[in-house]
Tab-separated table of C-alpha atoms in Angstrom:
chain	number	residue	atom	x	y	z
A	1	MET	CA	47.693	42.889	-12.215
A	2	ILE	CA	47.267	39.627	-14.058
A	3	ARG	CA	46.970	37.763	-10.749
A	4	HIS	CA	44.498	40.338	-9.471
A	5	GLY	CA	42.441	40.020	-12.632
A	6	ARG	CA	42.310	36.224	-12.251
A	7	GLU	CA	41.274	36.474	-8.616
A	8	SER	CA	38.513	38.922	-9.479
A	9	ALA	CA	37.234	36.648	-12.213
A	10	SER	CA	37.314	33.709	-9.813
A	11	VAL	CA	35.389	35.586	-7.085
A	12	SER	CA	32.790	36.736	-9.609
A	13	THR	CA	32.300	33.231	-10.942
A	14	ASN	CA	31.950	31.763	-7.446
A	15	MET	CA	29.375	34.354	-6.542
A	16	LEU	CA	27.087	33.558	-9.503
A	17	PRO	CA	25.233	30.681	-7.745
A	18	ARG	CA	24.616	32.906	-4.751
A	19	VAL	CA	23.361	35.694	-6.937
A	20	PHE	CA	21.071	33.261	-8.767
A	21	SER	CA	19.767	31.874	-5.431
A	22	CYS	CA	19.034	35.381	-4.155
A	23	LEU	CA	17.235	36.291	-7.379
A	24	LEU	CA	15.246	33.025	-7.211
A	25	LEU	CA	14.291	33.661	-3.588
A	26	LEU	CA	13.263	37.260	-4.452
A	27	PHE	CA	11.134	35.894	-7.345
A	28	LEU	CA	9.413	33.426	-5.063
A	29	ILE	CA	8.748	36.074	-2.442
A	30	VAL	CA	7.201	38.349	-5.037
A	31	ARG	CA	5.293	35.506	-6.655
A	32	PRO	CA	3.505	33.419	-4.034
A	33	ALA	CA	2.844	29.679	-4.492
A	34	GLY	CA	-0.840	30.362	-5.089
A	35	ALA	CA	0.042	32.223	-8.287
A	36	VAL	CA	1.644	29.079	-9.758
A	37	THR	CA	-0.585	27.592	-12.446
A	38	PHE	CA	-1.602	23.949	-12.600
A	39	GLU	CA	0.105	23.701	-16.003
A	40	GLU	CA	3.363	24.759	-14.385
A	41	LEU	CA	2.889	22.234	-11.629
A	42	ASN	CA	2.180	19.438	-14.108
A	43	GLY	CA	5.302	20.487	-16.010
A	44	VAL	CA	7.498	20.167	-12.922
A	45	PHE	CA	5.883	16.845	-11.881
A	46	GLU	CA	6.249	15.591	-15.489
A	47	ILE	CA	2.817	13.953	-15.264
A	48	PRO	CA	-0.660	15.488	-15.829
A	49	ILE	CA	-2.014	15.314	-12.307
A	50	TRP	CA	-4.172	18.430	-12.592
A	51	ALA	CA	-6.818	19.282	-15.218
A	52	ASP	CA	-7.522	22.578	-13.455
A	53	ASP	CA	-6.744	24.350	-10.160
A	54	LEU	CA	-8.503	21.734	-7.942
A	55	LEU	CA	-7.994	17.996	-8.102
A	56	TRP	CA	-10.476	16.989	-5.422
A	57	ASP	CA	-13.653	17.708	-7.413
A	58	ASP	CA	-12.492	15.705	-10.470
A	59	ASP	CA	-13.846	12.292	-11.450
A	60	VAL	CA	-11.311	9.745	-10.099
A	61	ALA	CA	-11.629	7.387	-13.076
A	62	THR	CA	-11.011	10.273	-15.462
A	63	THR	CA	-7.987	11.270	-13.411
A	64	SER	CA	-6.559	7.746	-13.519
A	65	ALA	CA	-7.077	7.598	-17.278
A	66	ARG	CA	-5.295	10.944	-17.697
A	67	LEU	CA	-2.403	9.648	-15.672
A	68	GLY	CA	-2.391	6.225	-17.292
A	69	TRP	CA	-2.502	4.393	-13.937
A	70	PRO	CA	-4.525	1.149	-14.143
A	71	GLU	CA	-7.294	0.237	-11.718
A	72	GLU	CA	-6.055	-1.725	-8.670
A	73	SER	CA	-9.239	-1.883	-6.556
A	74	MET	CA	-12.859	-0.872	-6.810
A	75	THR	CA	-15.432	-1.125	-3.972
A	76	SER	CA	-18.815	0.523	-3.466
A	77	THR	CA	-17.207	3.372	-1.538
A	78	ASP	CA	-13.580	3.696	-2.574
A	79	SER	CA	-11.067	2.883	-5.327
A	80	SER	CA	-7.373	2.797	-6.015
A	81	TYR	CA	-5.215	2.915	-9.145
A	82	ARG	CA	-1.613	1.875	-9.189
A	83	LYS	CA	1.233	1.766	-11.668
A	84	TYR	CA	4.628	0.169	-11.167
A	85	PRO	CA	6.685	2.309	-13.599
A	86	GLY	CA	9.681	1.244	-15.619
A	87	ALA	CA	13.248	2.443	-15.299
A	88	THR	CA	12.753	5.212	-17.891
A	89	ASP	CA	9.790	6.846	-16.146
A	90	ALA	CA	10.438	10.078	-14.252
A	91	VAL	CA	8.514	12.288	-11.816
A	92	LEU	CA	10.098	15.514	-10.624
A	93	GLY	CA	13.410	14.392	-12.118
A	94	ALA	CA	13.592	11.125	-10.187
A	95	ARG	CA	12.585	7.498	-10.902
A	96	PRO	CA	9.319	6.448	-9.260
A	97	TYR	CA	8.755	2.815	-8.270
A	98	SER	CA	5.094	2.971	-7.345
A	99	LEU	CA	2.457	5.517	-8.329
A	100	ALA	CA	-0.947	5.281	-6.623
A	101	LEU	CA	-4.199	7.276	-6.797
A	102	TYR	CA	-6.863	6.793	-4.142
A	103	GLY	CA	-10.502	7.846	-4.377
A	104	GLU	CA	-13.768	7.855	-2.446
A	105	GLU	CA	-17.273	8.316	-3.832
A	106	ASN	CA	-15.768	8.727	-7.326
A	107	ARG	CA	-13.528	11.660	-6.270
A	108	PRO	CA	-9.752	11.643	-5.806
A	109	THR	CA	-8.680	11.753	-2.124
A	110	SER	CA	-4.895	11.440	-2.376
A	111	LEU	CA	-1.899	10.480	-4.458
A	112	SER	CA	1.082	8.506	-3.167
A	113	MET	CA	4.344	8.305	-5.123
A	114	MET	CA	7.190	6.116	-3.949
A	115	PHE	CA	10.740	6.605	-5.164
A	116	ALA	CA	13.913	4.838	-3.914
A	117	ASN	CA	12.804	2.345	-1.255
A	118	LYS	CA	13.962	-0.889	0.336
A	119	GLY	CA	11.146	-2.897	-1.232
A	120	ASP	CA	11.001	-2.099	-4.934
A	121	ALA	CA	14.675	-1.145	-5.373
A	122	VAL	CA	16.031	-4.385	-3.906
A	123	GLU	CA	15.367	-7.843	-5.365
A	124	LEU	CA	13.957	-10.418	-2.955
A	125	VAL	CA	16.403	-13.311	-2.597
A	126	SER	CA	14.920	-16.665	-1.550
A	127	GLY	CA	17.049	-19.614	-0.536
A	128	ALA	CA	20.393	-19.657	1.228
A	129	GLY	CA	22.520	-21.181	-1.547
A	130	ASP	CA	22.616	-18.463	-4.188
A	131	LEU	CA	25.747	-16.524	-3.118
A	132	LYS	CA	25.829	-14.543	-6.397
A	133	ALA	CA	22.299	-13.320	-5.839
A	134	LYS	CA	23.069	-12.408	-2.256
A	135	ARG	CA	26.092	-10.375	-3.319
A	136	GLU	CA	23.982	-8.550	-5.849
A	137	GLN	CA	21.340	-7.848	-3.218
A	138	LYS	CA	24.029	-6.455	-0.875
A	139	LYS	CA	25.112	-4.079	-3.645
A	140	GLN	CA	21.479	-3.068	-4.278
A	141	VAL	CA	20.975	-2.311	-0.586
A	142	LYS	CA	24.036	-0.024	-0.618
A	143	ASP	CA	22.822	1.671	-3.777
A	144	PHE	CA	19.264	2.303	-2.626
A	145	LYS	CA	20.430	3.943	0.581
A	146	VAL	CA	22.429	6.412	-1.488
A	147	ALA	CA	19.481	6.815	-3.859
A	148	ILE	CA	17.160	7.762	-1.019
A	149	GLN	CA	19.285	10.779	-0.177
A	150	LYS	CA	19.676	11.723	-3.841
A	151	ASP	CA	15.952	11.389	-4.656
A	152	ALA	CA	14.928	13.391	-1.591
A	153	ARG	CA	17.213	16.246	-2.664
A	154	THR	CA	16.017	16.073	-6.288
A	155	LEU	CA	12.327	16.242	-5.334
A	156	SER	CA	12.793	18.937	-2.734
A	157	THR	CA	14.788	21.123	-5.146
A	158	ALA	CA	12.253	20.745	-7.902
A	159	LEU	CA	9.306	21.675	-5.666
A	160	THR	CA	11.128	24.531	-4.011
A	161	SER	CA	12.066	25.989	-7.392
A	162	LEU	CA	8.387	26.436	-8.140
A	163	LEU	CA	6.540	26.671	-4.799
A	164	GLY	CA	9.212	28.197	-2.534
A	165	PRO	CA	10.830	26.797	0.611
A	166	PRO	CA	8.856	24.080	2.428
A	167	THR	CA	7.697	24.082	6.063
A	168	ALA	CA	8.486	21.269	8.487
A	169	ASP	CA	5.521	19.120	9.506
A	170	ARG	CA	4.514	15.627	10.733
A	171	PHE	CA	2.168	13.124	9.151
A	172	GLY	CA	0.692	9.812	10.314
A	173	GLN	CA	-0.759	8.308	13.461
A	174	GLY	CA	1.343	6.274	15.872
A	175	SER	CA	4.971	6.628	16.850
A	176	GLN	CA	6.050	3.852	14.468
A	177	THR	CA	4.046	5.101	11.486
A	178	ARG	CA	4.511	8.874	11.822
A	179	GLU	CA	6.780	10.671	9.356
A	180	SER	CA	8.685	13.926	9.493
A	181	VAL	CA	7.857	15.708	6.243
A	182	GLN	CA	8.613	18.782	4.155
A	183	ARG	CA	5.343	20.425	3.205
A	184	TRP	CA	4.282	22.745	0.386
A	185	ASN	CA	0.743	24.120	0.117
A	186	TRP	CA	-0.873	25.021	-3.235
A	187	ASN	CA	-4.498	25.976	-3.872
A	188	GLY	CA	-6.170	23.497	-1.507
A	189	HIS	CA	-3.438	20.837	-1.919
A	190	ALA	CA	-0.728	19.803	0.520
A	191	ILE	CA	2.363	18.217	-1.011
A	192	LEU	CA	4.316	16.189	1.550
A	193	LEU	CA	7.809	14.787	1.083
A	194	ALA	CA	9.049	12.114	3.495
A	195	ALA	CA	12.425	10.372	3.497
A	196	PRO	CA	12.900	8.168	6.574
A	197	ARG	CA	16.488	7.028	6.792
A	198	ASP	CA	17.213	3.812	4.907
A	199	GLU	CA	13.462	3.269	4.233
A	200	TYR	CA	11.964	5.185	1.300
A	201	VAL	CA	11.253	8.484	-0.346
A	202	ALA	CA	7.545	9.208	-0.463
A	203	LEU	CA	5.700	12.100	-2.048
A	204	ARG	CA	2.010	12.558	-1.254
A	205	VAL	CA	-0.582	15.008	-2.508
A	206	LEU	CA	-3.452	15.458	-0.075
A	207	PRO	CA	-6.314	17.853	0.700
A	208	LEU	CA	-5.270	20.516	3.187
A	209	ASP	CA	-7.640	19.344	5.925
A	210	ILE	CA	-6.261	15.796	5.815
A	211	ALA	CA	-2.699	17.040	5.978
A	212	ASP	CA	-3.606	19.394	8.857
A	213	ALA	CA	-5.118	16.417	10.766
A	214	GLN	CA	-1.900	14.434	10.040
A	215	GLY	CA	-3.925	11.772	8.263
A	216	LYS	CA	-6.226	11.047	11.176
A	217	ALA	CA	-9.681	9.817	10.239
A	218	ARG	CA	-12.333	8.023	12.232
A	219	ILE	CA	-15.763	6.721	11.361
A	220	PRO	CA	-18.201	6.400	14.343
A	221	ASP	CA	-18.589	2.792	15.534
A	222	ALA	CA	-22.294	2.695	14.760
A	223	VAL	CA	-21.696	3.822	11.153
A	224	LEU	CA	-18.850	1.354	10.668
A	225	ARG	CA	-20.829	-1.530	12.225
A	226	GLU	CA	-23.692	-0.900	9.851
A	227	ARG	CA	-21.291	-0.680	6.895
A	228	LEU	CA	-19.515	-3.928	7.801
A	229	LEU	CA	-22.780	-5.865	8.178
A	230	SER	CA	-23.905	-4.620	4.732
A	231	ARG	CA	-20.726	-6.182	3.289
A	232	VAL	CA	-21.618	-9.726	4.345
A	233	GLU	CA	-22.900	-11.441	1.237
A	234	LYS	CA	-24.770	-14.747	1.534
A	235	ARG	CA	-24.886	-16.631	-1.761
A	236	PRO	CA	-27.431	-19.304	-2.729
A	237	ASN	CA	-24.703	-21.944	-2.843
A	238	GLY	CA	-23.851	-21.452	0.850
A	239	ASP	CA	-20.883	-19.105	0.411
A	240	VAL	CA	-20.695	-16.339	3.034
A	241	ILE	CA	-18.251	-13.758	1.700
A	242	LEU	CA	-17.144	-10.248	2.484
A	243	LYS	CA	-17.713	-7.713	-0.283
A	244	ASP	CA	-15.867	-4.436	-0.800
A	245	MET	CA	-12.431	-5.724	0.244
A	246	PRO	CA	-9.843	-3.277	-1.131
A	247	MET	CA	-7.028	-4.796	-3.170
A	248	VAL	CA	-3.419	-3.760	-2.760
A	249	ASN	CA	-1.026	-5.207	-5.301
A	250	GLN	CA	2.295	-5.671	-3.515
A	251	GLY	CA	4.139	-5.963	-6.843
A	252	PRO	CA	7.284	-8.077	-7.235
A	253	LYS	CA	8.566	-7.345	-3.707
A	254	GLY	CA	7.988	-9.522	-0.638
A	255	TYR	CA	5.502	-7.155	1.005
A	256	CYS	CA	2.630	-9.597	1.621
A	257	VAL	CA	2.486	-8.713	5.324
A	258	PRO	CA	2.340	-4.853	5.042
A	259	ALA	CA	0.130	-5.054	1.927
A	260	THR	CA	-2.349	-7.321	3.711
A	261	TRP	CA	-2.342	-5.037	6.752
A	262	GLU	CA	-2.968	-2.034	4.525
A	263	ARG	CA	-5.974	-3.817	3.034
A	264	ALA	CA	-7.371	-4.738	6.451
A	265	MET	CA	-6.847	-1.271	7.900
A	266	ARG	CA	-8.398	0.523	4.943
A	267	TYR	CA	-11.343	-1.905	5.059
A	268	MET	CA	-11.814	-0.810	8.689
A	269	ALA	CA	-11.580	2.890	7.698
A	270	ILE	CA	-8.084	3.362	9.111
A	271	PRO	CA	-5.659	5.160	6.781
A	272	ALA	CA	-2.693	2.968	5.883
A	273	ASP	CA	0.213	2.611	3.432
A	274	MET	CA	2.137	-0.606	2.908
A	275	TYR	CA	5.467	1.237	2.660
A	276	VAL	CA	4.944	2.945	5.987
A	277	LEU	CA	3.796	-0.346	7.519
A	278	ALA	CA	6.927	-2.006	6.158
A	279	MET	CA	8.970	0.554	8.022
A	280	ALA	CA	6.968	-0.048	11.238
A	281	GLY	CA	7.362	-3.815	10.806
A	282	ASP	CA	11.122	-3.724	10.237
A	283	THR	CA	10.655	-5.327	6.809
A	284	GLU	CA	13.956	-6.475	5.323
A	285	ALA	CA	15.322	-5.079	2.054
A	286	GLY	CA	13.399	-6.720	-0.763
A	287	GLY	CA	10.772	-8.114	1.609
A	288	GLY	CA	10.314	-10.350	4.581
A	289	THR	CA	8.404	-9.030	7.576
A	290	SER	CA	8.022	-10.182	11.158
A	291	VAL	CA	4.303	-10.397	11.994
A	292	ALA	CA	5.083	-9.590	15.615
A	293	ALA	CA	7.044	-6.488	14.577
A	294	ILE	CA	4.294	-5.151	12.351
A	295	VAL	CA	1.709	-5.793	15.057
A	296	ASN	CA	3.717	-3.682	17.485
A	297	GLY	CA	4.281	-1.013	14.841
A	298	ALA	CA	0.696	-0.758	13.629
A	299	ARG	CA	-1.160	-1.277	16.933
A	300	GLU	CA	-0.886	2.400	18.007
A	301	ALA	CA	-2.273	3.644	14.682
A	302	ILE	CA	-5.136	1.125	14.980
A	303	VAL	CA	-5.896	2.163	18.560
A	304	ARG	CA	-5.774	5.857	17.629
A	305	GLY	CA	-8.284	4.990	14.932
A	306	GLY	CA	-10.645	3.786	17.639
A	307	ARG	CA	-10.123	0.054	16.937
A	308	ARG	CA	-8.398	-2.897	18.595
A	309	LEU	CA	-6.618	-6.075	17.586
A	310	ASP	CA	-8.057	-9.553	18.299
A	311	SER	CA	-5.993	-12.712	17.859
A	312	GLU	CA	-6.784	-16.398	17.473
A	313	THR	CA	-4.466	-19.387	17.574
A	314	GLY	CA	-5.001	-22.787	15.995
A	315	LYS	CA	-6.353	-23.959	12.701
A	316	PRO	CA	-8.597	-21.677	10.581
A	317	SER	CA	-11.681	-23.891	10.639
A	318	VAL	CA	-15.108	-22.785	9.425
A	319	ARG	CA	-16.266	-22.600	13.061
A	320	THR	CA	-13.404	-20.243	13.921
A	321	VAL	CA	-13.819	-18.102	10.829
A	322	GLU	CA	-17.584	-17.678	10.783
A	323	LYS	CA	-17.855	-15.735	14.015
A	324	TYR	CA	-15.729	-12.951	12.454
A	325	ILE	CA	-17.065	-13.066	8.882
A	326	ASN	CA	-20.681	-12.927	10.085
A	327	ARG	CA	-19.854	-9.554	11.705
A	328	GLY	CA	-18.143	-8.285	8.557
A	329	LEU	CA	-14.606	-8.748	9.934
A	330	PRO	CA	-11.816	-10.231	7.782
A	331	LEU	CA	-8.963	-12.213	9.315
A	332	MET	CA	-5.269	-11.799	8.626
A	333	TRP	CA	-3.789	-15.293	8.409
A	334	ALA	CA	-0.129	-16.324	8.769
A	335	MET	CA	0.426	-19.453	6.620
A	336	TYR	CA	2.814	-21.093	4.157
A	337	SER	CA	2.191	-20.333	0.484
A	338	MET	CA	3.106	-23.613	-1.215
A	339	ASP	CA	3.340	-23.755	-5.024
A	340	SER	CA	1.502	-27.068	-5.199
A	341	VAL	CA	-1.407	-25.818	-3.115
A	342	ASN	CA	-1.632	-22.565	-5.113
A	343	ALA	CA	-1.704	-24.590	-8.319
A	344	ASP	CA	-4.578	-26.692	-7.021
A	345	LEU	CA	-6.554	-23.657	-5.879
A	346	ASN	CA	-6.028	-21.919	-9.216
A	347	SER	CA	-7.147	-24.986	-11.153
A	348	ARG	CA	-10.398	-25.182	-9.147
A	349	MET	CA	-11.282	-21.520	-9.446
A	350	GLY	CA	-13.017	-21.790	-12.804
A	351	GLN	CA	-15.058	-24.858	-11.842
A	352	ARG	CA	-16.053	-23.382	-8.509
A	353	LYS	CA	-17.485	-20.230	-10.054
A	354	GLU	CA	-20.025	-22.466	-11.785
A	355	MET	CA	-20.846	-24.316	-8.539
A	356	SER	CA	-24.545	-24.193	-7.672
A	357	ASP	CA	-25.015	-27.476	-5.811
A	358	PRO	CA	-22.837	-27.440	-2.644
A	359	GLU	CA	-23.331	-31.147	-2.028
A	360	GLU	CA	-22.120	-32.047	-5.495
A	361	TRP	CA	-19.122	-29.694	-5.147
A	362	LYS	CA	-18.271	-31.216	-1.768
A	363	LYS	CA	-17.964	-34.596	-3.471
A	364	MET	CA	-15.792	-33.120	-6.261
A	365	ILE	CA	-13.228	-31.695	-3.823
A	366	GLU	CA	-13.067	-34.811	-1.682
A	367	PRO	CA	-9.759	-35.923	-3.342
A	368	ALA	CA	-8.223	-32.537	-2.452
A	369	ARG	CA	-9.403	-32.952	1.132
A	370	LYS	CA	-7.712	-36.340	1.415
A	371	ALA	CA	-4.557	-35.223	-0.401
A	372	ALA	CA	-4.097	-32.394	2.152
A	373	LYS	CA	-2.705	-34.912	4.628
A	374	LYS	CA	0.392	-35.248	2.434
A	375	ILE	CA	1.109	-31.532	2.049
A	376	GLY	CA	4.577	-30.611	3.253
A	377	VAL	CA	5.409	-27.033	4.152
A	378	ASP	CA	8.580	-25.067	3.475
A	379	PRO	CA	9.402	-22.642	6.320
A	380	GLY	CA	10.973	-20.356	3.696
A	381	GLN	CA	7.553	-19.804	2.076
A	382	GLY	CA	5.981	-17.886	4.916
A	383	HIS	CA	3.088	-15.720	3.807
A	384	VAL	CA	0.213	-13.607	5.139
A	385	CYS	CA	-3.123	-13.369	3.366
A	386	MET	CA	-6.717	-12.597	4.310
A	387	ILE	CA	-9.596	-14.902	5.112
A	388	ILE	CA	-12.736	-13.296	3.728
A	389	GLY	CA	-15.374	-16.039	3.721
A	390	TYR	CA	-16.533	-19.560	4.479
A	391	ASN	CA	-18.969	-22.231	3.269
A	392	GLU	CA	-20.260	-24.463	6.021
A	393	LYS	CA	-21.896	-26.879	3.535
A	394	THR	CA	-18.690	-27.578	1.636
A	395	GLY	CA	-16.185	-27.161	4.480
A	396	GLU	CA	-14.213	-24.408	2.712
A	397	ILE	CA	-12.754	-21.018	3.597
A	398	ALA	CA	-12.148	-18.156	1.176
A	399	VAL	CA	-8.726	-16.500	1.046
A	400	SER	CA	-7.569	-13.281	-0.585
A	401	ASP	CA	-3.931	-12.510	-1.522
A	402	SER	CA	-2.257	-9.142	-2.195
A	403	TRP	CA	-1.210	-10.191	-5.698
A	404	GLY	CA	-3.818	-8.329	-7.744
A	405	PRO	CA	-7.517	-8.801	-8.675
A	406	ARG	CA	-7.068	-12.387	-9.974
A	407	PHE	CA	-6.283	-13.472	-6.420
A	408	ALA	CA	-9.021	-11.522	-4.666
A	409	GLU	CA	-11.068	-14.654	-3.894
A	410	ARG	CA	-9.925	-18.263	-3.842
A	411	TRP	CA	-11.306	-21.197	-1.893
A	412	MET	CA	-9.536	-24.006	-0.016
A	413	THR	CA	-10.731	-26.878	2.114
A	414	GLU	CA	-10.431	-26.809	5.902
A	415	GLU	CA	-7.963	-29.662	5.592
A	416	GLU	CA	-5.708	-27.708	3.174
A	417	ALA	CA	-5.856	-24.685	5.488
A	418	ALA	CA	-4.913	-26.832	8.469
A	419	ALA	CA	-1.947	-28.256	6.581
A	420	VAL	CA	-0.412	-24.868	5.650
A	421	THR	CA	-1.301	-22.729	8.652
A	422	GLN	CA	1.223	-21.141	10.967
A	423	GLY	CA	-1.439	-21.141	13.641
A	424	GLN	CA	-1.925	-17.369	13.891
A	425	LEU	CA	-5.031	-15.353	13.004
A	426	MET	CA	-5.663	-11.650	13.670
A	427	ALA	CA	-8.591	-9.290	13.179
A	428	ILE	CA	-9.102	-5.559	13.608
A	429	ASN	CA	-12.161	-5.158	15.812
A	430	PHE	CA	-14.005	-2.429	17.683
């Protein structure tokens, strides 16, 4: 009898989780996802995303202030806000590494939340001699792969507990940039959870129609052409510069290539995400992307967006650059980011902003032009940035780096550009 009593107690105890699951499922069936309040959803997310039942008619700046996510980029048509949280932050019970809010015409259009991923969760190791750092990186790679599985389960469980079981769906254009996702719908919002193996855990909140179209969006060529030409700014000092270039702050990881491509694609009205592009480009843990790989990975999404890729080889001279800039097209430039050159560019930024006489400025930068002949490049400092302008009178080109607003516009001489180039330029065209 004693043994029987113990067995009965054991069976009853083991059945409790099943009973609870059945009751939870019955509760969810009785109470549809649409009956969930925005307060409940905010509580599960652990951040105040919603001020009422619909996010998409809110003011995007007010939304970013409510979330506490600082401005990353602001153009005449769109905006983005991004926070790189600390280790103690939590969303849906997991640690986020990047939290981004996107908007158009002052309204929110989507949120993108990245959890365990091969960029932010792994430190970028430069140089071949630091064996201790490489061992630590190897451990981090192992840990983040485990964390991806754990975070995906945590997020899925939290959302299912409130909104019910998800449906299977796909999101993204192009075979290399398309994700398999779990999807929950709530009051005009689609919540998508993606966890590509050994890549990242991404949670996105989108309008239903965008999710239904799998992120596809296309602006007619005539409309885009007119928009691009309106972005070409000609300054009195001879600068020809592209306005409205979105900024993407790559953060501490080595994501210059995917971040730059995201900027270029968004500028050309093609939806993009640097984390997805890093997957398409076989970016290494911590950073480091093959330009050829990301071209192959992103090309299909670009073509599906009605655009094409043009390429140039050689030095980025004013003559080469101007034929693109004059049409409103930025160039993605593979080069070497040397500390000495960056220091010189930074030191000239303040003076150049005050430049009104191009002939006088040309004389002032003559020493930099001559010194460019002595610039040595380090193959380990490979970098991709954007070329967004030129000045024929001073013999300069304008570059923009994915390091935040302070680096949105810097100017270098043709000679400096020739010294640090890798000889490859690309543009998204139509």
